[in-house]
Amino acid sequence: MNETVQAVPDAMERVIIRTVKLRKVYSQKKVETVALAGVDSEIYQGEFLSIMGPSGSGKSTFFNMIGGLDSPTSGRVMIDEVDVAQLTAIELAFLRCRKIGYIFQQYNLIQYMTALENVTTPMTFAGLSPDDARNRGMELLDLVGLKDRWAHRPIEMSGGQQQRVAIARSMANLPTILLCDEPTANLDFNTGQEILEILKNLNGQRGVTIICATHDHRMLDICDRLIWIRDGLIDRVARRDEVDIQLGSVGGEAS
Amino acid sequence: MSLAKLFDLTWTAIRYRLFRALMTVLVITVAIAFAVNLLLGAVNARIVRQNTEEELEQHKSVSRWASRISQSLNKDLALAEFVSAARSEELIGFAGISKEQFTSLSEVAGQGLAFIEFLETLQYKERRELVGAVVNVSFLDELVDGDRRSGFLEMLSQFPAVRLKMSLEEFEAMLENWVEVSHTLDVFVANRNEALRSLLPLFGSKSPIQVLAEGRDELLNRLNEIGFQIEPEEYRQVVALAKTEALAIHLENSFTQLDLKKALARRLNTMPYQIEASRVWRSLQKQRNAEWYLQNYQELADNKVEWSATDAVFIARQRLREAKLQDAYNATIDAKDTRGLFGLSVKMSVLLIVSLAVCGVGITNALLMSVTERYREIATLKCLGALDVSILLIFVIEASLQGVVGGLAGSLIGGLTSFLGALLSFGSIFLQEAPIFEMFKVFLLALIGGALLAGAAAVYPSWKAARLAPLEAMRIE
């Protein structure tokens, strides 16, 4: 399906991320791999969006592209109607620091820092005073339920706890967009549930736009909108209430 | 982001990888220790050489005066004296020239001496072809002749490897003026030798040192009369030194008298043929031994005694010190060559640069590994909004910290080893003027050098890391 289908959710006014004919080609040893073949999409402020798709579909590439972590071969990514490709290195750093929070599958906490230091590092990048940073860091840790473990290092925590610290860190500079790259993939069912709960709360209470690349079908239950990607193109876009969810099926595909 | 926070971040990272950091510090320590050892070794040698040179000069002033008043000059010696200009007024007097003449002539003489020294550096074959059998000043005298000169220059053009130290015009001009210099030298030599002949009656059968040791006013007057310039004060100093020297020679001769030699051999528990001056002097350093020798000297040799045991002890100490100075002087012959870096010899500076380069490569490698290992961390920091400069600074600060620590440890170790080394080989000669100030200078240099070296070595790896796009960095594992 080459035409882009936009299912416009109700009460979604502002487009926060827009992609125009986004293309990404990896060429290695003269073999060209088309990861994205011209994707047009719009992501609205305050929505909870899931990006789904099989491995190798270009899902991760799309995800990285809209996070400003990778540059497109052609086409544009507009964040707040600003073309990311036009930004200088310093502006890009500013964008990553203030506008976007990242959550990774591997947590990517900095091993030699305590939970609190991990959370406050982006704040110091943003130029916050140490006292303010500490206060806000403790608040955020409290938000994810890890207030009493602020002095622990990543190796002293479980996977779920590490991911929660990562969420607190991603919220450090109160970004408007939260990019989650398979946040629950490395976690068991219950812990994953906790993480999703926190994300849902962030979306609901703080109005943070959350974009999740995921395989986790539970995500279908809480997201506002879904984008399926297949072979470098948007296969289907749907609102949650349009999707028929059958949890518990094995071997089937969601679409 | 403030520098203090960056510093803090770096410090936490170093603590986390303490072992790796220590290894890097070790590399820097070894390199800096080596460099400091080399530098301070050279400084120490130079200082020791200076000290010994000055002191040996004093010790030698007697023998120099002895030869001045007894040895006839030849033209080569005269040229050397002309160029050194140590006693120019005396020289002007003997040569019968004015001060202005002397100034202009000594310049030409300097060029001539440089030319002669240049000829001596030639290989055997070239020297045989170019110079032939004639040596030194006489060769220059020959070259004044036009035919001989053009022959020489023609021959010279056949040896492209041989280059005059001056241009051809300068060479020609020097030879033009050489006639006058040569003439002046002739006059100088003739007058000086004439003056020396008039001293002969004072000598009789005595050696020059003995004559000086007598210290007669007649000699002083006579010397000044015939054109030597010596102040009464300097004369008295020379006389005092000559007295000890004369006694020393007398004692040294007495060691070889058969009876005394046998007695000494018994005393020193050795064979008579193994008795040599330095050994006897060493034993005579002790008052007890000196008194014993005085007694034997009186009894066995039936000599007239003109010295006390204390004199012998004094001379023995002086002799040993002289020997030690001479040893130190010979051992520091390398210190003369200061054409390299920081007053080092060329060879040593090459060694220094190579060692620092090896150290630089080592540090770069260590940091490259440290950077590669931390790609994920760097990517994360960039995702969190770190600037390229911050990433760069983190690594440069890390390396510089290691450099400072390594530099400090290295300069301490290097300084200590070179200090102990100099103390061991030169002992008191070194201690009397230990180069404390120079040492601090080298320490500071090493500290700054270590930090700079490490910082510079860190720039490439950290720049590489800082410029990576966050995702690329995360992909490389």
XYZ file of C-alpha atoms in Angstrom:
732
model
C 0.000 0.000 0.000
C 1.850 3.011 -1.231
C -0.664 5.639 -0.346
C -0.349 7.059 3.092
C -3.407 6.647 5.176
C -3.896 9.114 7.961
C -6.386 8.244 10.568
C -6.904 11.531 12.270
C -7.605 11.110 15.961
C -10.140 13.337 17.545
C -9.056 16.343 19.554
C -5.523 16.168 18.137
C -4.745 19.628 16.959
C -1.071 20.161 16.534
C 1.387 18.115 14.497
C 4.589 17.805 16.470
C 6.590 15.549 14.149
C 6.119 15.383 10.439
C 8.071 13.314 7.956
C 8.105 14.113 4.262
C 9.196 11.477 1.741
C 11.649 10.063 4.234
C 14.183 7.767 2.566
C 17.109 5.972 4.054
C 19.451 3.749 2.084
C 22.322 1.878 3.665
C 25.006 1.005 1.173
C 27.661 -1.352 2.212
C 30.102 -3.103 -0.124
C 28.144 -1.835 -3.122
C 24.955 -3.527 -1.942
C 22.195 -1.009 -1.323
C 19.646 -1.777 1.331
C 16.555 0.410 1.299
C 15.464 0.766 4.891
C 12.883 3.481 4.315
C 11.378 4.095 0.909
C 9.704 7.495 1.208
C 7.598 7.687 4.339
C 5.082 10.493 4.903
C 3.605 10.669 8.337
C 2.349 13.009 11.002
C 2.567 12.630 14.741
C 0.357 14.773 16.930
C 1.141 16.443 20.174
C 0.107 14.564 23.255
C -0.652 11.250 21.621
C 0.622 7.807 22.541
C 1.856 6.260 19.336
C 3.045 2.730 18.752
C 5.202 1.837 15.799
C 4.968 -1.834 15.016
C 6.399 -4.042 12.381
C 8.460 -7.165 11.902
C 12.258 -7.142 12.273
C 13.971 -5.598 9.283
C 10.903 -3.645 8.280
C 12.626 -0.287 8.769
C 10.804 0.331 12.002
C 13.946 1.092 13.989
C 15.311 3.293 11.213
C 12.093 5.308 11.134
C 12.152 5.545 14.880
C 15.754 6.771 14.984
C 15.108 9.195 12.191
C 12.276 10.979 13.951
C 14.385 11.122 17.092
C 17.144 13.000 15.299
C 19.569 10.179 16.019
C 20.216 9.424 12.363
C 20.128 11.498 9.208
C 17.958 10.591 6.227
C 19.332 9.936 2.751
C 16.597 12.142 1.351
C 13.360 13.626 2.579
C 12.762 15.595 5.724
C 11.993 15.206 9.366
C 10.284 18.217 10.903
C 10.103 18.490 14.643
C 7.858 21.367 15.637
C 7.918 22.325 11.949
C 11.705 22.716 12.046
C 13.727 20.628 9.623
C 16.156 18.553 11.696
C 18.645 18.352 8.834
C 19.044 22.143 8.939
C 20.123 22.172 12.576
C 23.728 22.653 13.575
C 25.436 20.193 15.884
C 24.858 22.481 18.834
C 21.164 22.987 18.016
C 20.803 19.261 17.586
C 22.347 18.714 20.995
C 19.932 21.284 22.385
C 17.036 19.437 20.766
C 18.102 16.108 22.226
C 18.646 17.727 25.568
C 15.416 19.690 25.971
C 12.837 18.461 23.502
C 13.232 14.713 23.310
C 13.696 12.042 25.931
C 15.042 8.650 24.928
C 14.357 5.269 26.446
C 16.288 2.293 25.111
C 15.789 -1.411 25.107
C 19.210 -1.833 26.779
C 18.455 0.956 29.327
C 21.888 2.503 28.493
C 22.421 3.832 31.962
C 25.923 5.061 32.633
C 27.501 2.336 34.684
C 29.703 4.393 36.941
C 26.947 6.766 38.056
C 24.344 6.320 40.739
C 20.663 6.418 39.837
C 20.431 10.056 40.875
C 23.566 11.026 38.940
C 22.188 9.289 35.883
C 18.999 11.282 36.163
C 20.714 14.606 36.787
C 23.318 14.323 33.995
C 20.984 15.685 31.275
C 20.043 18.498 33.636
C 23.654 19.556 33.986
C 23.939 19.431 30.196
C 20.992 21.817 30.168
C 22.790 24.089 32.626
C 20.683 23.495 35.731
C 22.283 24.306 39.069
C 23.327 21.235 41.091
C 20.775 21.895 43.831
C 17.872 22.275 41.424
C 19.055 19.217 39.533
C 19.166 17.155 42.717
C 15.694 18.228 43.774
C 14.138 17.555 40.400
C 16.070 14.286 40.114
C 14.639 13.085 43.417
C 11.157 14.104 42.283
C 11.496 12.119 39.080
C 12.859 9.092 40.945
C 9.888 9.371 43.239
C 7.640 9.425 40.197
C 9.006 6.066 39.039
C 9.013 4.726 42.573
C 12.729 4.535 43.170
C 13.223 7.379 45.592
C 14.944 5.262 48.224
C 17.385 3.743 45.713
C 18.874 6.968 44.453
C 22.401 6.017 45.571
C 22.431 2.639 43.823
C 24.458 1.995 40.734
C 22.907 0.257 37.698
C 24.592 -3.078 38.479
C 22.930 -3.072 41.881
C 19.445 -2.840 40.372
C 17.133 -5.194 38.504
C 16.258 -4.701 34.858
C 12.885 -3.186 35.659
C 14.412 -0.782 38.119
C 17.068 0.212 35.611
C 14.412 0.896 33.015
C 12.533 3.005 35.514
C 15.669 5.018 36.192
C 16.014 5.388 32.420
C 12.474 6.751 32.235
C 13.230 9.205 35.009
C 16.347 10.247 33.132
C 14.459 10.705 29.885
C 12.105 13.051 31.712
C 14.974 15.032 33.206
C 14.501 18.212 31.199
C 10.728 17.774 30.923
C 10.715 17.010 27.194
C 7.587 17.127 25.092
C 8.444 13.966 23.214
C 9.460 10.630 24.672
C 10.962 8.103 22.280
C 10.906 4.539 23.553
C 12.785 1.863 21.646
C 11.210 -1.426 22.706
C 11.133 -0.418 26.354
C 9.662 -3.696 27.569
C 11.504 -6.165 25.342
C 14.109 -7.093 27.936
C 11.666 -7.340 30.826
C 9.315 -10.000 32.120
C 5.563 -9.675 31.931
C 4.908 -7.975 35.254
C 7.829 -5.578 35.115
C 6.899 -4.685 31.585
C 3.444 -3.932 32.814
C 4.824 -1.561 35.421
C 6.860 0.274 32.826
C 3.849 0.614 30.535
C 1.851 1.903 33.463
C 4.404 4.629 34.097
C 4.461 5.580 30.430
C 0.695 5.712 30.336
C 0.661 7.984 33.371
C 3.253 10.295 31.850
C 1.134 10.547 28.739
C -2.096 11.045 30.595
C -0.976 13.354 33.399
C 1.788 15.358 31.808
C 0.660 15.340 28.223
C 3.981 14.041 26.961
C 3.927 12.751 23.398
C 5.103 9.149 23.577
C 6.338 7.243 20.582
C 7.082 3.581 21.106
C 8.706 1.156 18.740
C 7.557 -2.154 20.029
C 6.646 -5.790 19.537
C 4.699 -5.830 22.751
C 1.024 -6.377 22.035
C 0.030 -5.004 25.404
C 1.019 -1.665 23.984
C -2.017 -1.867 21.725
C -4.139 -1.609 24.789
C -2.807 1.719 25.951
C -1.754 3.583 22.834
C -3.868 6.078 20.970
C -2.678 5.249 17.526
C -0.683 2.542 15.787
C 1.563 2.654 12.776
C 2.561 -0.558 11.075
C 5.658 -0.457 8.978
C 6.565 -3.063 6.420
C 9.344 -3.067 3.814
C 10.233 0.532 4.453
C 6.768 1.908 4.007
C 3.820 2.631 6.238
C 1.597 -0.342 5.879
C -1.293 0.792 7.962
C -2.279 3.468 10.417
C -5.088 2.885 12.858
C -6.648 4.275 15.971
C -6.869 1.933 18.881
C -10.616 1.551 18.708
C -10.321 0.508 15.085
C -8.020 -2.364 15.944
C -9.295 -5.744 16.853
C -7.035 -7.062 19.528
C -6.730 -10.709 20.211
C -4.392 -11.229 23.071
C -3.098 -14.658 23.731
C -2.870 -15.832 20.146
C 0.432 -17.489 19.300
C 2.033 -17.324 15.915
C -0.483 -14.883 14.509
C 0.225 -11.407 13.327
C -1.483 -8.372 14.750
C -2.383 -6.896 11.426
C 27.919 22.776 31.058
C 30.419 23.969 33.572
C 34.007 22.826 33.514
C 33.783 21.778 37.149
C 30.953 19.392 36.348
C 32.875 17.986 33.368
C 35.836 17.497 35.647
C 33.638 15.726 38.140
C 32.189 13.492 35.427
C 35.678 12.607 34.195
C 36.905 11.870 37.679
C 34.008 9.482 38.339
C 34.740 7.734 35.053
C 38.416 7.368 35.903
C 37.599 5.915 39.298
C 35.329 3.378 37.643
C 38.174 2.219 35.383
C 40.969 2.699 37.857
C 43.182 -0.132 36.647
C 43.134 0.984 33.018
C 43.858 4.532 34.117
C 46.755 3.361 36.283
C 48.286 1.480 33.375
C 48.191 4.621 31.249
C 49.719 6.570 34.107
C 52.442 3.944 34.337
C 53.337 4.356 30.661
C 53.580 8.111 31.108
C 55.542 7.704 34.326
C 58.154 5.515 32.683
C 58.545 7.811 29.688
C 58.746 10.967 31.775
C 61.126 9.323 34.244
C 63.369 8.417 31.338
C 63.203 11.908 29.881
C 63.844 13.594 33.220
C 66.699 11.236 33.930
C 68.294 12.099 30.589
C 67.790 15.822 31.017
C 68.967 15.991 34.609
C 71.820 13.625 33.825
C 73.010 16.093 31.212
C 72.508 19.043 33.542
C 74.405 17.290 36.333
C 77.230 16.328 34.026
C 77.477 19.903 32.780
C 77.582 21.302 36.298
C 80.137 18.754 37.446
C 82.250 19.504 34.417
C 82.079 23.210 35.109
C 83.067 22.731 38.736
C 85.906 20.392 37.922
C 87.131 22.568 35.101
C 87.419 25.587 37.383
C 89.119 23.686 40.153
C 91.459 21.839 37.824
C 92.432 25.169 36.263
C 93.609 26.316 39.686
C 95.529 23.122 40.248
C 97.132 23.476 36.868
C 98.208 27.066 37.201
C 101.569 25.997 38.666
C 102.433 23.695 35.832
C 101.285 26.302 33.347
C 103.578 28.920 34.803
C 106.355 26.407 35.002
C 106.074 25.723 31.303
C 105.630 29.406 30.493
C 108.946 30.300 32.022
C 110.850 27.286 30.760
C 109.434 26.090 27.452
C 110.335 27.768 24.210
C 107.450 28.569 21.856
C 106.899 27.394 18.332
C 104.642 29.068 15.825
C 101.692 26.705 16.358
C 101.640 27.293 20.105
C 102.025 30.986 19.444
C 98.997 30.985 17.136
C 96.900 29.221 19.769
C 97.985 31.776 22.355
C 97.275 34.584 19.894
C 93.715 33.367 19.335
C 92.923 32.577 22.965
C 94.020 36.158 23.870
C 94.243 35.188 27.532
C 97.194 37.494 28.138
C 96.843 39.874 25.265
C 98.827 42.730 26.754
C 101.872 40.590 27.342
C 101.509 39.258 23.821
C 101.251 42.770 22.373
C 104.427 43.627 24.190
C 106.392 40.672 22.877
C 105.109 41.019 19.319
C 105.697 44.763 19.229
C 102.326 45.696 17.782
C 99.603 48.145 18.765
C 96.309 47.218 20.347
C 94.366 48.001 17.179
C 96.686 45.827 15.139
C 96.184 43.039 17.613
C 92.404 43.248 17.306
C 92.437 43.086 13.529
C 95.178 40.461 13.394
C 93.584 38.176 15.960
C 90.495 37.973 13.760
C 92.559 36.737 10.834
C 94.456 34.470 13.201
C 91.134 33.011 14.375
C 90.173 32.240 10.796
C 93.560 30.682 10.212
C 93.246 28.494 13.287
C 89.739 27.452 12.217
C 91.157 26.513 8.807
C 93.904 24.428 10.398
C 91.387 22.692 12.639
C 89.255 22.043 9.567
C 92.228 20.398 7.824
C 92.651 18.098 10.809
C 89.105 16.777 10.422
C 89.853 15.522 6.891
C 90.138 11.862 6.041
C 93.622 10.459 5.547
C 93.454 10.276 1.733
C 92.048 13.766 1.276
C 94.522 15.147 3.746
C 97.444 13.521 1.960
C 96.334 14.888 -1.399
C 95.440 18.364 -0.217
C 97.968 19.113 2.464
C 100.811 16.695 1.958
C 103.457 16.386 4.623
C 103.436 20.001 5.753
C 101.495 20.663 8.903
C 99.697 23.459 10.659
C 100.962 27.008 10.434
C 103.658 26.220 7.909
C 100.978 25.063 5.489
C 99.210 28.383 5.728
C 102.531 30.102 5.156
C 102.915 28.023 2.019
C 99.476 28.914 0.727
C 100.347 32.590 0.717
C 102.300 31.740 -2.412
C 99.957 32.206 -5.383
C 100.864 29.060 -7.366
C 100.609 26.818 -4.350
C 97.254 28.358 -3.498
C 95.719 27.853 -6.942
C 97.062 24.277 -6.883
C 95.350 23.729 -3.550
C 92.060 25.193 -4.723
C 92.168 23.109 -7.895
C 92.775 19.997 -5.853
C 89.987 21.019 -3.512
C 87.498 21.187 -6.381
C 88.197 17.501 -7.050
C 86.803 16.597 -3.636
C 83.172 17.636 -3.759
C 82.614 16.208 -0.290
C 85.189 18.552 1.217
C 83.776 22.000 1.836
C 85.610 24.957 3.259
C 83.903 26.439 6.295
C 84.187 29.878 4.716
C 83.471 31.258 1.282
C 86.257 31.398 -1.291
C 86.425 35.190 -1.115
C 86.820 35.059 2.649
C 89.492 32.425 2.243
C 91.413 34.555 -0.261
C 91.090 37.617 1.948
C 92.292 35.651 4.944
C 95.375 34.483 3.053
C 96.087 38.058 1.906
C 96.184 39.163 5.534
C 97.940 36.043 6.720
C 101.366 37.386 5.713
C 101.139 39.976 8.406
C 99.894 37.537 11.006
C 102.667 35.139 10.156
C 105.233 37.868 10.490
C 103.787 38.956 13.837
C 103.880 35.384 15.050
C 107.531 35.109 14.039
C 108.405 38.230 15.977
C 106.393 37.054 18.965
C 108.077 33.664 19.026
C 111.554 35.127 18.595
C 111.142 37.773 21.305
C 109.529 35.448 23.754
C 112.192 32.758 23.321
C 114.877 35.421 23.612
C 113.315 36.546 26.887
C 113.223 32.986 28.163
C 116.918 32.530 27.431
C 117.703 35.408 29.717
C 115.993 33.542 32.556
C 118.241 30.506 32.241
C 120.892 31.636 34.741
C 118.262 31.681 37.488
C 117.451 28.013 36.980
C 120.756 26.311 37.414
C 120.093 22.600 37.738
C 116.707 23.027 39.324
C 113.372 22.289 37.722
C 111.041 25.233 36.983
C 108.678 24.176 39.744
C 111.499 24.144 42.265
C 112.522 27.576 41.117
C 108.976 28.852 41.519
C 108.727 27.170 44.926
C 111.736 29.122 46.137
C 109.652 32.232 45.551
C 112.497 34.704 45.164
C 111.629 38.325 44.509
C 114.435 38.330 41.979
C 112.431 36.034 39.739
C 109.343 38.232 39.978
C 111.295 41.333 39.058
C 113.173 39.590 36.309
C 109.951 38.230 34.775
C 108.325 41.645 34.661
C 111.541 43.141 33.321
C 111.745 40.899 30.287
C 108.132 41.342 29.292
C 106.079 38.782 31.200
C 103.259 40.355 33.096
C 102.704 38.953 36.553
C 101.333 40.823 39.552
C 103.026 40.224 42.916
C 99.780 38.761 44.236
C 99.431 36.196 41.464
C 103.129 35.417 41.872
C 102.684 34.698 45.573
C 99.738 32.407 44.829
C 101.740 30.540 42.239
C 104.658 30.271 44.642
C 102.463 28.851 47.385
C 101.027 26.280 45.007
C 104.473 25.528 43.646
C 105.754 24.784 47.145
C 103.183 22.072 47.738
C 103.686 20.791 44.227
C 107.429 20.600 44.711
C 106.984 18.735 47.981
C 104.462 16.420 46.355
C 106.895 15.607 43.577
C 109.629 15.102 46.132
C 107.458 12.692 48.127
C 106.321 10.868 45.038
C 109.971 10.338 44.135
C 110.650 9.055 47.628
C 108.067 6.302 47.159
C 110.348 4.777 44.572
C 113.402 4.604 46.835
C 114.006 0.937 47.360
C 114.062 0.820 51.170
C 111.005 2.986 51.503
C 109.245 1.013 48.815
C 109.848 -2.202 50.698
C 108.650 -0.665 53.942
C 105.528 0.655 52.216
C 104.871 -2.755 50.678
C 105.035 -4.368 54.114
C 102.800 -1.720 55.553
C 100.265 -1.957 52.767
C 100.505 -5.746 52.777
C 101.478 -6.042 49.142
C 104.475 -6.591 46.841
C 107.001 -3.784 46.271
C 106.381 -3.711 42.530
C 102.713 -3.062 43.191
C 103.434 0.131 45.032
C 102.179 3.024 43.042
C 101.692 6.653 43.911
C 97.884 6.763 44.077
C 97.853 3.842 46.474
C 100.394 5.375 48.783
C 98.586 8.698 48.730
C 95.400 6.953 49.753
C 97.064 5.502 52.810
C 98.829 8.767 53.619
C 95.469 10.480 53.984
C 95.482 9.197 57.544
C 97.578 11.073 60.056
C 98.720 7.802 61.623
C 100.079 6.492 58.334
C 101.673 9.810 57.494
C 103.502 9.837 60.824
C 104.658 6.299 60.242
C 105.964 7.236 56.815
C 107.764 10.281 58.179
C 109.553 8.078 60.691
C 110.591 5.549 58.061
C 111.599 8.319 55.731
C 113.970 9.619 58.365
C 115.396 6.260 59.389
C 115.659 4.286 56.221
C 116.520 6.845 53.645
C 118.493 9.060 55.937
C 116.911 12.013 54.224
C 116.898 15.517 55.426
C 113.323 16.142 56.593
C 111.684 19.312 55.396
C 108.084 18.324 55.929
C 105.705 17.285 58.674
C 103.123 14.533 58.745
C 100.345 17.118 58.461
C 101.873 18.380 55.208
C 101.851 14.866 53.844
C 98.215 14.375 54.797
C 97.296 17.668 53.138
C 99.122 16.801 49.934
C 97.709 13.297 49.877
C 94.190 14.661 50.125
C 94.903 17.206 47.430
C 96.374 14.621 45.121
C 93.386 12.304 45.554
C 90.979 15.148 45.013
C 92.847 16.063 41.848
C 92.597 12.499 40.625
C 88.912 12.464 41.429
C 88.378 15.742 39.619
C 90.251 14.439 36.611
C 88.091 11.311 36.623
C 84.930 13.381 36.838
C 86.216 15.633 34.083
C 86.890 12.681 31.826
C 83.574 11.021 32.669
C 81.608 14.106 31.672
C 83.274 14.541 28.295
C 79.817 14.181 26.662
C 78.617 17.348 28.386
C 80.692 19.378 25.919
C 78.279 18.574 23.101
C 75.277 20.821 23.650
C 74.002 21.099 20.107
C 70.800 19.124 20.776
C 67.635 20.005 22.673
C 67.825 21.609 26.107
C 71.606 21.484 25.993
C 71.664 17.754 25.417
C 73.930 16.080 22.911
C 72.402 15.345 19.526
C 72.312 11.619 20.195
C 70.578 12.097 23.510
C 67.982 14.462 22.070
C 67.133 11.915 19.413
C 66.763 9.320 22.143
C 64.569 11.713 24.111
C 62.307 12.464 21.168
C 61.987 8.795 20.241
C 61.108 7.833 23.801
C 58.501 10.567 24.036
C 57.076 9.570 20.651
C 56.797 5.948 21.780
C 55.076 7.157 24.920
C 52.717 9.278 22.843
C 51.792 6.303 20.691
C 51.256 4.215 23.819
C 48.949 6.777 25.365
C 47.051 7.253 22.125
C 46.521 3.534 21.924
C 45.385 3.291 25.530
C 42.938 6.124 25.027
C 41.737 4.728 21.723
C 40.892 1.532 23.560
C 39.250 3.461 26.340
C 37.175 5.373 23.781
C 36.176 2.283 21.831
C 35.154 0.599 25.010
C 32.918 3.519 25.859
C 31.162 4.067 22.533
C 27.797 3.152 24.029
C 28.361 5.528 26.885
C 29.382 8.303 24.516
C 26.295 7.641 22.392
C 24.110 7.801 25.481
C 25.648 11.055 26.589
C 25.082 12.496 23.129
C 21.443 11.364 23.236
C 21.147 13.169 26.528
C 22.299 16.346 24.869
C 26.069 16.463 25.387
C 27.919 18.734 22.971
C 30.761 17.387 20.853
C 33.070 19.665 22.783
C 31.957 18.209 26.099
C 32.749 14.677 24.940
C 36.114 15.855 23.630
C 36.871 17.630 26.870
C 35.946 14.621 28.983
C 38.637 12.566 27.301
C 41.211 15.322 27.081
C 40.754 16.093 30.778
C 41.041 12.419 31.587
C 44.278 12.127 29.634
C 45.703 15.342 31.040
C 44.963 14.233 34.587
C 46.775 11.016 33.886
C 49.550 13.034 32.289
C 49.948 15.238 35.343
C 49.997 12.295 37.732
C 52.380 10.375 35.464
C 54.528 13.455 34.990
C 54.740 14.041 38.719
C 55.621 10.441 39.499
C 57.979 10.244 36.522
C 59.853 13.412 37.354
C 60.220 12.308 40.961
C 61.579 8.928 39.952
C 63.736 10.331 37.165
C 65.033 13.126 39.372
C 65.814 10.794 42.223
C 67.626 8.274 40.046
C 69.706 10.895 38.288
C 70.487 12.583 41.612
C 71.573 9.304 43.182
C 73.472 8.382 40.046
C 75.405 11.643 40.080
C 75.966 11.326 43.826
C 77.300 7.823 43.374
C 79.690 8.619 40.548
C 80.796 12.137 41.492
C 80.093 12.316 45.226
C 81.198 15.514 46.886
C 82.131 17.217 43.608
C 78.477 17.044 42.602
C 77.103 18.001 46.003
C 79.072 21.210 46.354
C 76.919 22.807 43.684
C 73.886 20.564 43.136
C 71.651 22.133 40.500
C 68.534 22.542 42.651
C 67.118 25.347 40.521
C 67.734 23.478 37.291
C 66.109 20.440 38.837
C 62.935 22.327 39.590
C 62.949 23.708 36.093
C 63.160 20.221 34.642
C 60.443 18.987 37.007
C 58.123 21.717 35.871
C 58.969 21.008 32.257
C 58.241 17.320 32.773
C 54.938 18.036 34.460
C 53.753 20.358 31.724
C 55.276 18.088 29.095
C 53.491 15.032 30.488
C 50.120 16.760 30.598
C 50.572 18.219 27.118
C 51.805 14.941 25.681
C 48.852 13.042 27.109
C 46.398 15.778 26.173
C 47.692 15.911 22.612
C 47.641 12.131 22.330
C 44.009 12.173 23.485
C 42.809 14.656 20.898
C 42.567 12.233 17.982
C 40.667 9.400 19.724
C 38.298 11.735 21.526
C 37.652 13.818 18.431
C 36.825 10.612 16.644
C 34.429 9.660 19.408
C 32.838 13.073 19.717
C 31.993 13.393 16.044
C 30.166 10.098 15.754
C 26.414 10.324 15.313
C 24.833 8.858 18.441
C 23.292 5.971 16.596
C 26.455 5.033 14.750
C 28.305 4.976 18.030
C 25.697 2.697 19.503
C 25.841 0.381 16.531
C 29.600 -0.072 16.767
C 30.197 -2.594 19.496
